[in-house]
C-alpha cells in the first residue's frame, strides 16, 4: 500500500466538510484517536463510507472469512485507523523530537458535519492532511484532520520554528 | 519443532491476521490469544509460552507494562512488540526491555520478521 501526503493546510472544519462532500461523501467513516504530549490533538481519519469495506477487504485479505467481514468491519477500521494515524503522528513526533501517548481508536459513521463538529464550531481551524491511499489500481482518498486547541496550535508553531532553526 | 506462541492484542482482527500468517508459516506451532495485557500476564504466569507477540496500545496496562510485569517472573519467553506505535521513543522502550520491535500492519514480512527473531533467539 502506498501512502502519500499531497496536501497539508490549516482550514476550517467547513472547508474539510465541503471537500469531502464534493467527493460525494455525505456520510463518512471516521476513526478518532487522541494524542497527548507537549501538544494535545485529536486526530480524525475520514474517508467516504462506501469505501470503508473495500479498505477493510484490502487490509485483511483472506485472514478474515468473508462471512465475518461485515460483523468485524468496525474493528478492522479501528485497526486501520490506528496504523495510519500512528504512522503519521510517529513521523511528526520523530522529526520534531516529541513524544505522544495515544488513546484507543474509536470508529464513527455519520454525516461529515456531525463527525467534525462533535465539539466546537464549523468555523474552527484545523490542520488538514489530505491523504491518498494508493493500493494497486484502486485509489481511496482520505482526509486526516488534527483538531488542535489554541494552546496546541501555538505550541506546534513554536516547535516547527524551533525545528526549522536547527536546519539553518 | 513445535513451539507455543501467545498473541497479545486487543484487536480481534489483528489477532486473526497474525494467527493466520503464523499458521501458514509455522503450521506446527500452537497459537494462544490474549486480548489485554493483564490477561497475558496471567496466561504467561500459568503456562509460559515460548514466544509472545505484544501489542502496545491496549485497554488496561499497555504492552510495555505487561512485558515489564512478565519479566519479573519469566525471563525465557522471547517477546516481539508488534505495534502501530512506531515512535522512536517506543523503539527505545522495547530495546530497554530487551525485546524486539516489529511494525504493524501484520503483513507476512512483519510476521516473518518476528518469527525469524524468535527462532534465532530460541
XYZ file of C-alpha atoms in Angstrom, chain B residues 13-57:
45
model
C -8.912 -8.604 13.610
C -5.209 -8.183 14.330
C -5.126 -11.456 16.273
C -6.772 -13.218 13.331
C -4.291 -11.722 10.866
C -1.297 -12.674 12.995
C -2.639 -16.160 13.740
C -3.373 -16.917 10.076
C 0.075 -15.891 8.939
C 1.847 -17.762 11.742
C -0.228 -20.869 10.976
C 0.811 -20.645 7.317
C 4.488 -20.084 8.076
C 4.753 -22.390 11.100
C 1.868 -24.897 10.887
C 3.197 -26.956 13.796
C 3.029 -24.135 16.330
C 0.330 -23.874 18.983
C -1.131 -20.375 18.970
C -2.818 -18.868 22.053
C -4.505 -15.465 22.294
C -4.951 -12.754 24.921
C -7.000 -9.571 24.460
C -5.362 -7.482 27.213
C -2.020 -7.076 28.921
C -3.449 -8.276 32.231
C -4.800 -11.433 30.616
C -1.409 -12.038 29.005
C 0.444 -11.703 32.323
C -1.905 -14.267 33.911
C -1.540 -16.670 30.973
C 2.267 -16.445 30.978
C 2.339 -16.969 34.735
C 0.186 -20.115 34.391
C 1.951 -21.624 31.366
C 4.911 -19.759 29.878
C 4.799 -19.801 26.074
C 7.985 -19.983 24.008
C 7.179 -16.764 22.176
C 4.937 -13.714 22.589
C 3.807 -11.014 20.152
C 2.757 -7.994 22.206
C 0.689 -5.007 21.094
C 1.345 -1.707 22.916
C -1.856 0.310 22.921
